[in-house]
Coordinates of C-alpha atoms (C1' of nucleotides) in Angstrom, one line a residue:
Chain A
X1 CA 0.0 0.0 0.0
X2 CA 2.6 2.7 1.3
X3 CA 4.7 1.8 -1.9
X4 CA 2.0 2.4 -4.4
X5 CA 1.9 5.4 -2.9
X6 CA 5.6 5.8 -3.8
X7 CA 6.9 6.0 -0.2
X8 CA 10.3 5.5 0.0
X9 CA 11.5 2.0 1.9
X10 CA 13.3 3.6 4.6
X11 CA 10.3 6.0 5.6
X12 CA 7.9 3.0 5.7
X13 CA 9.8 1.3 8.6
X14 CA 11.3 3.7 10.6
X15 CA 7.3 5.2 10.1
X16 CA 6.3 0.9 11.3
X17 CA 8.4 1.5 14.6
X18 CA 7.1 4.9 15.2
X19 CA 3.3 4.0 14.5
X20 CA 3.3 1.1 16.3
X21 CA 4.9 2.2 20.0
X22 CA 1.8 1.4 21.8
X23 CA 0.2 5.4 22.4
X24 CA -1.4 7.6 19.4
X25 CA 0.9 10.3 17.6
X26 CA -1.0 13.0 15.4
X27 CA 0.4 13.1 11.3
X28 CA 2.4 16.0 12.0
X29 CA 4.3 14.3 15.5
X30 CA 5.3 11.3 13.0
X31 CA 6.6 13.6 10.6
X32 CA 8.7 15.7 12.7
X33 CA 9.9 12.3 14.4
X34 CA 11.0 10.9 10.6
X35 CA 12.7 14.3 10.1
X36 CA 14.3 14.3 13.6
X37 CA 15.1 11.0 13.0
X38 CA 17.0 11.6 9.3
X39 CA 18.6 14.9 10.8
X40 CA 20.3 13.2 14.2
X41 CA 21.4 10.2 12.5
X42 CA 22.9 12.1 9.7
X43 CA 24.5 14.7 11.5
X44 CA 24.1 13.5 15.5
X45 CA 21.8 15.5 17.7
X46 CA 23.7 18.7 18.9
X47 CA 24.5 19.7 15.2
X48 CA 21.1 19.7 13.9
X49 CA 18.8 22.4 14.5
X50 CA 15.9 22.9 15.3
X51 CA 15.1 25.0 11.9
X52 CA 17.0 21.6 10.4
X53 CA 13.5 19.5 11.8
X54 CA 11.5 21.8 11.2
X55 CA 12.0 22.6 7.7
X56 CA 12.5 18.9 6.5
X57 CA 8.7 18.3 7.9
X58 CA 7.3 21.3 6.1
X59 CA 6.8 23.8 9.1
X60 CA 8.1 27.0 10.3
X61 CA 10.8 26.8 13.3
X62 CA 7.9 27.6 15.6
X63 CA 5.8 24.5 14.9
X64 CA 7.9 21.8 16.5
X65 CA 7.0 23.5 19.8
X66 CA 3.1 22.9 19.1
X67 CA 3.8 18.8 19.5
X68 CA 7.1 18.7 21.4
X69 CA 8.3 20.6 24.1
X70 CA 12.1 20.7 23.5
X71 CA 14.5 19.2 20.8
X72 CA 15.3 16.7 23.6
X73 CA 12.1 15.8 24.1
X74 CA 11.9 14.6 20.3
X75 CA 15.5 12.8 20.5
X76 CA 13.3 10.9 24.1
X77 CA 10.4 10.1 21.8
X78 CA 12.9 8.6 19.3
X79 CA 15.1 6.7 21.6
X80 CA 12.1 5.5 23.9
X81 CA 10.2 3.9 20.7
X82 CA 13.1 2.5 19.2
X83 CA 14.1 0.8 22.5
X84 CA 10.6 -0.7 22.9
X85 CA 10.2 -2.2 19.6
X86 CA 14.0 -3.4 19.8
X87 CA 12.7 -5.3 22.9
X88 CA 9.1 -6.3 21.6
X89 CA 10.8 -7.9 18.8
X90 CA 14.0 -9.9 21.1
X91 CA 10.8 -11.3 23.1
X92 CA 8.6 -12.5 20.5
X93 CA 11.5 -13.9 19.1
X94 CA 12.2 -15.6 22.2
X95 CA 9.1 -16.9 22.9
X96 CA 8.0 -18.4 19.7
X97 CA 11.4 -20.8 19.8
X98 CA 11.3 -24.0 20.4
X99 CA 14.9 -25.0 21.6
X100 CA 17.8 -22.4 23.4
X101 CA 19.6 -22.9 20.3
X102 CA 16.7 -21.6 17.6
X103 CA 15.9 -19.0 20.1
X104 CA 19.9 -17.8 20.2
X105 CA 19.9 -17.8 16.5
X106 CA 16.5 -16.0 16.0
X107 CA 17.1 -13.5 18.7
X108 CA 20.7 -12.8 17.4
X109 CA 19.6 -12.9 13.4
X110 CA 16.5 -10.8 13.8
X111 CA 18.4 -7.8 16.2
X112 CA 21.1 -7.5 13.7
X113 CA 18.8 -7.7 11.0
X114 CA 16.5 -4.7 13.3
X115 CA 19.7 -2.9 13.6
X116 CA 20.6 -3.1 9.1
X117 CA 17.1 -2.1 8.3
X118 CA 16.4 0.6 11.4
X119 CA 20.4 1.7 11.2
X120 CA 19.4 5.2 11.2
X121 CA 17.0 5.0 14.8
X122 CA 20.0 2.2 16.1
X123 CA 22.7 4.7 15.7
X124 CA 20.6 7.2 17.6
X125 CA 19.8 4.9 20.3
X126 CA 23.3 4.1 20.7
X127 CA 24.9 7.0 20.3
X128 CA 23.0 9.8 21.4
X129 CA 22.0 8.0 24.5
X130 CA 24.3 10.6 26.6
X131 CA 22.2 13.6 25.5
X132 CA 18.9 12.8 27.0
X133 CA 18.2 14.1 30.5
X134 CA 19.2 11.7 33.6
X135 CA 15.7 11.1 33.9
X136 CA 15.0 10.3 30.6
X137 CA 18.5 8.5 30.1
X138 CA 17.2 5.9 33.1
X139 CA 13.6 5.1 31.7
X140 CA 15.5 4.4 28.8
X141 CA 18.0 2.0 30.6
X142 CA 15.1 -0.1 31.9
X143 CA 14.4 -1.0 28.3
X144 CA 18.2 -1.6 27.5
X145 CA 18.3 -3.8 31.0
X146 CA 14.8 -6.0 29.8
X147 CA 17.2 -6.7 27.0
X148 CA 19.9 -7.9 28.0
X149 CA 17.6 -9.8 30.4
X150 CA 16.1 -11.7 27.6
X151 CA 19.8 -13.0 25.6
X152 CA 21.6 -14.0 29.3
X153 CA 17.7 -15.9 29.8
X154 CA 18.3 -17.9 26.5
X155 CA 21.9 -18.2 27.6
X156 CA 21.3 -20.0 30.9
X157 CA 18.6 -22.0 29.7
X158 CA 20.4 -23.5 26.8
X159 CA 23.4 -24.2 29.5
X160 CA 21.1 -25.9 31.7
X161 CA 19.2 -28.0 28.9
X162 CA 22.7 -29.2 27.7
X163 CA 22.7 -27.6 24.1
X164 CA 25.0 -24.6 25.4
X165 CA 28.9 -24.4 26.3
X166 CA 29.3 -21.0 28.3
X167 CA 32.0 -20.0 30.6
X168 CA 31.0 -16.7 31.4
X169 CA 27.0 -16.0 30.9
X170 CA 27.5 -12.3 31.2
X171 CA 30.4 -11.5 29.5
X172 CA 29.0 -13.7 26.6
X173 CA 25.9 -12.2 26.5
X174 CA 27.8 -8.5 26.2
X175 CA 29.8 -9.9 23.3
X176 CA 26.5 -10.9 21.1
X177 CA 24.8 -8.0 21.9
X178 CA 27.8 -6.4 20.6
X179 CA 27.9 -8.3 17.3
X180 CA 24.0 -7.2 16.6
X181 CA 23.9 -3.6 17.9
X182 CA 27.3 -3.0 16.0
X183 CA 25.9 -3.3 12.7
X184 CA 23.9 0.2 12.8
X185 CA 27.3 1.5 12.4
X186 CA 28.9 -0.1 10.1
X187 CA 25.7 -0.9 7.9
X188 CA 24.7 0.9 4.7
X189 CA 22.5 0.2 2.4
X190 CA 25.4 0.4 -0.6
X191 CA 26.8 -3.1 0.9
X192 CA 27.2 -6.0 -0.7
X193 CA 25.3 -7.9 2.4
X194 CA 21.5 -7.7 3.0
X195 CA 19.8 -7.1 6.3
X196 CA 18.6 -10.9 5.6
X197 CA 22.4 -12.1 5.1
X198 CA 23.6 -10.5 8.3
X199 CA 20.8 -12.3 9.9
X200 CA 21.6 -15.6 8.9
X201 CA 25.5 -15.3 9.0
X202 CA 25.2 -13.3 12.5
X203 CA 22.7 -16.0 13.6
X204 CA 24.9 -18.9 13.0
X205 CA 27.5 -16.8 14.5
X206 CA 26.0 -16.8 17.8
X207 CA 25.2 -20.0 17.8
X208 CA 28.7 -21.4 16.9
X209 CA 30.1 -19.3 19.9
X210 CA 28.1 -21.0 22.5
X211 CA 27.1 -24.3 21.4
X212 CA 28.3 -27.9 23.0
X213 CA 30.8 -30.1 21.4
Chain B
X1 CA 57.3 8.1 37.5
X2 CA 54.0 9.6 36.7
X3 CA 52.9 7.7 39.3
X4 CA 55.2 9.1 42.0
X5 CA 54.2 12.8 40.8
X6 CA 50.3 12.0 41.2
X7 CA 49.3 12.0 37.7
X8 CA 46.2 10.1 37.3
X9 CA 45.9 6.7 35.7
X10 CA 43.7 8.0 32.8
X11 CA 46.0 10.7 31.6
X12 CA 48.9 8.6 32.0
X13 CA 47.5 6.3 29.7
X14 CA 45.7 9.0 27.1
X15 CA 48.9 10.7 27.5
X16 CA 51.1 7.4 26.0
X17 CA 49.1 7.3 23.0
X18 CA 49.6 11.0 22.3
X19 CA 53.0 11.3 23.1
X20 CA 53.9 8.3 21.3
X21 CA 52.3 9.0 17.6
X22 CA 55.5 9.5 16.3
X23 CA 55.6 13.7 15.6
X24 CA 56.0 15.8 18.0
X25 CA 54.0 17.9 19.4
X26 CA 54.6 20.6 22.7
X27 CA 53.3 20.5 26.0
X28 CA 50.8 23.0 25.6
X29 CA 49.2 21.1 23.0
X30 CA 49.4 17.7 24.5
X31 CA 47.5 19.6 27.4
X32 CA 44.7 20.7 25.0
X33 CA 44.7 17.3 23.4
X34 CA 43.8 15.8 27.1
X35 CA 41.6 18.2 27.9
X36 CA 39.4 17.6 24.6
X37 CA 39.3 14.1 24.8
X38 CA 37.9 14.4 28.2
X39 CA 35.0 16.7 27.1
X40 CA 34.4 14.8 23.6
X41 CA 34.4 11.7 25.1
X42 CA 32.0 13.4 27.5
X43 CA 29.9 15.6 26.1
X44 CA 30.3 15.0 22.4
X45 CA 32.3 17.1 19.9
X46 CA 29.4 20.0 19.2
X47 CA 28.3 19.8 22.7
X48 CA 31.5 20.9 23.7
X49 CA 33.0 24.5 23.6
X50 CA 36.3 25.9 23.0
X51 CA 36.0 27.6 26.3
X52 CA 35.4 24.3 28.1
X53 CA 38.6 23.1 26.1
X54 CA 40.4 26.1 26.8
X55 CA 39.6 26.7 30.5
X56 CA 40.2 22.9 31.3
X57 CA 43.7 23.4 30.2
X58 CA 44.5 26.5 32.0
X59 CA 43.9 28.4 29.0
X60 CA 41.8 31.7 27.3
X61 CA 39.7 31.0 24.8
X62 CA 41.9 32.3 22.6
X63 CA 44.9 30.3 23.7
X64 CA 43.6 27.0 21.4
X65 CA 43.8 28.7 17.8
X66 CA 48.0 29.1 18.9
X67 CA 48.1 25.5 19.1
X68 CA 45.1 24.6 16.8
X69 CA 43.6 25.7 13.7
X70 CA 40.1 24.9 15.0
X71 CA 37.9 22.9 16.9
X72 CA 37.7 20.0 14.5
X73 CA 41.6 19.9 13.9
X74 CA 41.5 18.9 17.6
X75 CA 39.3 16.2 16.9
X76 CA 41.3 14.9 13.7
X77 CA 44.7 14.8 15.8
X78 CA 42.9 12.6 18.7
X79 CA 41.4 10.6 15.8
X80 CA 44.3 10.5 14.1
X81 CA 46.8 9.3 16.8
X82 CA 43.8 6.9 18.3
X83 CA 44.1 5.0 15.2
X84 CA 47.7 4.9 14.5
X85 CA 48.0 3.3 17.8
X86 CA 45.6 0.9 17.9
X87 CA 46.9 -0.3 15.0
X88 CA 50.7 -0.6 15.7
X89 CA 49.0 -2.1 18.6
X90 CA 47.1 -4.9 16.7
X91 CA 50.1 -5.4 13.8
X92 CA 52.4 -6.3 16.8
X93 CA 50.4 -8.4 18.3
X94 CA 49.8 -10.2 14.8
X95 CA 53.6 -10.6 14.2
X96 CA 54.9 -12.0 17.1
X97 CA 52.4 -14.5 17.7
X98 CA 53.1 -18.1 16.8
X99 CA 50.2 -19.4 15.5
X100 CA 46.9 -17.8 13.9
X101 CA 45.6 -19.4 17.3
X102 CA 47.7 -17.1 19.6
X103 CA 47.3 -14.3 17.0
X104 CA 43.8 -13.9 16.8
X105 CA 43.9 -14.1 20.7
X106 CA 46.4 -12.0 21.2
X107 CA 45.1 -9.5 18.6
X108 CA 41.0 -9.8 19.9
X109 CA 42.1 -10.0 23.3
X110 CA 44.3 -7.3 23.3
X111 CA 42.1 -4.4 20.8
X112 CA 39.4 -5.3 23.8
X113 CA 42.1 -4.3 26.5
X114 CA 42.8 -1.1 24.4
X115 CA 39.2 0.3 24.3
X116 CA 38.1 -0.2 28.1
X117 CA 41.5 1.3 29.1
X118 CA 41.3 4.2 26.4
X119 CA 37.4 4.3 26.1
X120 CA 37.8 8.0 26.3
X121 CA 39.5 8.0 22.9
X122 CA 37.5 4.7 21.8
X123 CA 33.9 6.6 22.0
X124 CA 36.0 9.6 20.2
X125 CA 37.4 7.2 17.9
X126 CA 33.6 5.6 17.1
X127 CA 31.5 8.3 17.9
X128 CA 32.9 11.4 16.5
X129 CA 34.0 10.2 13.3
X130 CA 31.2 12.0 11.2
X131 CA 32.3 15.2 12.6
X132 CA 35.5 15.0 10.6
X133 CA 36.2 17.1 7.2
X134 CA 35.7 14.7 4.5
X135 CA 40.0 14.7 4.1
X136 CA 40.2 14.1 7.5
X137 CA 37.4 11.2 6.9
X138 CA 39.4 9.5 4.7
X139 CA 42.9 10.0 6.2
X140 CA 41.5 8.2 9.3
X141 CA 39.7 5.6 7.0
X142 CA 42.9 4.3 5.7
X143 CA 44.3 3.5 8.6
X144 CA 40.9 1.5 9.8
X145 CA 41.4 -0.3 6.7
X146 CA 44.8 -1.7 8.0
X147 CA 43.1 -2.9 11.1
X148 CA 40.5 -4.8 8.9
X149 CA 43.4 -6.3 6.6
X150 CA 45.2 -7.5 10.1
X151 CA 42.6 -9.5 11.5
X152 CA 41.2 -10.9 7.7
X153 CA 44.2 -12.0 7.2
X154 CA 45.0 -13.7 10.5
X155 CA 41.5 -15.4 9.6
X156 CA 42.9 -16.5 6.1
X157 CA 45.7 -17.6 7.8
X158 CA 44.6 -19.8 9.8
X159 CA 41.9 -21.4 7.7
X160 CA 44.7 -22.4 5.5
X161 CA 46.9 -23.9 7.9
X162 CA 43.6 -26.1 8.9
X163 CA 43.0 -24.4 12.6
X164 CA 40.4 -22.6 11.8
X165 CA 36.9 -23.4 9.5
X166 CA 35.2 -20.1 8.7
X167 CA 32.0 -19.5 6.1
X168 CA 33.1 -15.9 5.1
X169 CA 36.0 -14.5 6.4
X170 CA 34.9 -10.8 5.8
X171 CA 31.3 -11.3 8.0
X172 CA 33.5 -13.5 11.1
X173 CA 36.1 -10.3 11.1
X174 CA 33.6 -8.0 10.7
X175 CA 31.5 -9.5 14.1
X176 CA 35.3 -10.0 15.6
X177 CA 35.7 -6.3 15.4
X178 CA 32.4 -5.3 16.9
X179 CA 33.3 -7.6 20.1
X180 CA 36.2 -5.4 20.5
X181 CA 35.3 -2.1 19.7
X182 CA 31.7 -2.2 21.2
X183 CA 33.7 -2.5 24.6
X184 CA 34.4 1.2 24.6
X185 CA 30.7 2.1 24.5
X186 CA 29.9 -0.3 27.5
X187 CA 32.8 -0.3 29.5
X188 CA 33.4 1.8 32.8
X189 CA 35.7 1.7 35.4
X190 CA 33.6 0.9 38.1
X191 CA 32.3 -2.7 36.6
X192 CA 33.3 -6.0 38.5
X193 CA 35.5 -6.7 35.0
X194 CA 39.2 -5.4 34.4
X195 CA 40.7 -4.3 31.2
X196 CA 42.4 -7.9 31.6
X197 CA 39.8 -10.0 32.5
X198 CA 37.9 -8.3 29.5
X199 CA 41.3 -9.3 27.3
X200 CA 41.1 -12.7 28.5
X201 CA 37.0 -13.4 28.0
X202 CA 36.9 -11.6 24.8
X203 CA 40.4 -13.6 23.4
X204 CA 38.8 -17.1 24.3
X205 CA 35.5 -16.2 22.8
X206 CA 37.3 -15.2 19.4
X207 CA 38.8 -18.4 19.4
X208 CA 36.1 -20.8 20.1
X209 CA 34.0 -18.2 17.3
X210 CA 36.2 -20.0 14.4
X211 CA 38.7 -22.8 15.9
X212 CA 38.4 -26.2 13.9
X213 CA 35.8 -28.5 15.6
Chain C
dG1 C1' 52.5 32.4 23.3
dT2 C1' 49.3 34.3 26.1
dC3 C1' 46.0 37.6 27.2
dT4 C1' 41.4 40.9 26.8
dA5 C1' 38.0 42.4 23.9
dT6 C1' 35.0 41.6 20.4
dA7 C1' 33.2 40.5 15.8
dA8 C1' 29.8 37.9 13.3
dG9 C1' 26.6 34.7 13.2
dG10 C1' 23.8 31.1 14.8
dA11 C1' 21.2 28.6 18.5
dG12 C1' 16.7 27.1 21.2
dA13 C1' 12.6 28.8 22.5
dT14 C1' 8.5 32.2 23.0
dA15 C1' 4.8 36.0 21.9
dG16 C1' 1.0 37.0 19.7
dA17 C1' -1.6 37.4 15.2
dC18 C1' -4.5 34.5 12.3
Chain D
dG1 C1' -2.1 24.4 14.8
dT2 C1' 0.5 27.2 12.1
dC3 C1' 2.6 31.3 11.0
dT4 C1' 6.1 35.7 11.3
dA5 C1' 8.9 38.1 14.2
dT6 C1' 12.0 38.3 17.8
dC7 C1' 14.2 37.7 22.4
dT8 C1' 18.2 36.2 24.7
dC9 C1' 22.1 33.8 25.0
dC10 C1' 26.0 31.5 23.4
dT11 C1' 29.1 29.9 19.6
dT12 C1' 33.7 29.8 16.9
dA13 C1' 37.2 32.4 15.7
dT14 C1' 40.0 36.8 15.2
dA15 C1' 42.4 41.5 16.3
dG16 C1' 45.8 43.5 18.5
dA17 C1' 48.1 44.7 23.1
dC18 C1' 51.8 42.8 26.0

DNA sequence: GTCTATAAGGAGATAGAC
DNA sequence: GTCTATCTCCTTATAGAC
């Protein structure tokens, strides 16, 4: 549907993650968010302005202020929606496995593949994490910690069923979450690989690193 | 030495991999070049001023344009001798190893090491990049290109000599890289881990990643 | 090489009309 | 809800004395 109507692929998910965060957003908030969002990846958050946002969603400087209170407040809405459907996705993905091992390579494989396809909200979740306000940084870090949470859970249940090898569940569990949320900044869409490549090859990654022999 | 004069461990450390880059450069601007990787790796290059840079030096605003020809060339000569280190770092490592075994170890284990104990100049390293001049872009490029060459070819190395079995060689270096590197976004001093426990865990986990089964 | 003073140009955010 | 106009503050960088 959105591509008969010519929208461009990129604008179609990162609108998918926006849309879909659980609470309503009016036309214009999703508009200013996709515009906030191609502006802070592009250029980070302190060098864009908020003229920049404003101009790229078809509004006067003035209009941002009608559906968000600061610039931060937009880089919050950003980073708080990209973090929840990071984590909606990990869990489903979770859930609907039937062995450790499926769910390692499903959970792995589909966050690298989030983090190819969403690069541009990924790098701002990484990166411009520090630019929030403490109390938006730690509502923020509850979603990061549910994370985590879910990949050392597959972890030690694979270990205990037997299928699993791990020495150290927490430094292992850093080092795939590494793998996956690394590829937002080294993607692009000119590579060779596809976001369904990197999810097979970092899929059977993961699994190679922890599996019995 | 620096020890017995109080200098802290950090700037002992940042101050090795500025001092070392091979030119020279005075103690004025080695001062400068401290005190901007401390508010970079802080605040972010356009969230910091020249008079934070200055003033945390002991200087006027004024007194960084004797030493610097701006704000960014600050940036590129952090960048710059970041890189260049790391490297030398990684292409010793690689040479006086053994084996492609020990060498990957060595190599994984020890770029790990670098970026929790320099994650100051890491997170400028990673995080800053884009607010380079497109020459000073691809001056620092070329030298990440080494690093890439030096662990592919450890890889190649060691598929031919039968110790390790790897798929694709550019996808296994590529998640090898983000185990390493992805330590200077997560890593803090005050963790249970040390820069040589983190060596240690993250060497092991490179090796079991691609060691013949 | 370092300072004080300042130029020149944004920045984020608000007021008030429509 | 959107606009034009503008306030107020702060930015990088330079000029010129010492």
């Amino acid at each position: 549907m959105s591509a008969a109507t010519g929208t461009p692929l990129s604008e179609q998910s990162i609108l998918s993650t926006l849309d879909d965060a659980g609470d309503t957003a009016g036309a214009t908030a999703v508009r200013l968010m996709m515009a906030a969002a191609d502006a802070f990846s592009d250029k980070g958050f302190h060098a864009t302005t908020t003229r920049d946002i404003a101009s790229r969603a078809g509004l006067s400087p003035a209009g941002v202020y009608v559906h968000f209170t600061s610039k931060e407040d937009l880089l919050f809405e950003l980073s708080r929606r990209g973090h929840q459907r990071a984590r909606d996705l990990l869990v489903a993905a979770a859930e609907k496995s039937d062995s450790p091992t499926e769910a390692l390579r499903s959970i792995i494989g589909g966050f690298s593949k989030w983090h190819a396809e969403h690069h541009q909200l990924g790098r701002i979740v990484q990166y411009e994490f520090r630019h929030l306000t403490p109390e938006h940084r730690e509502a923020v870090l509850n979603l990061r910690r549910e994370i985590d949470k879910v990949v050392r859970g597959v972890l030690t249940e694979g270990v205990e069923r037997g299928e699993f090898e791990v020495d150290d569940v927490h430094a292992t569990a850093l080092a795939l979450l590494s793998m996956a949320v690394d590829v937002a900044r080294w993607y692009s869409p000119e590579i060779r690989r596809t976001p369904d490549d990197i999810a097979r090859t970092n899929g059977d990654l993961a699994v190679r690193l922890v599996a019995r022999r």
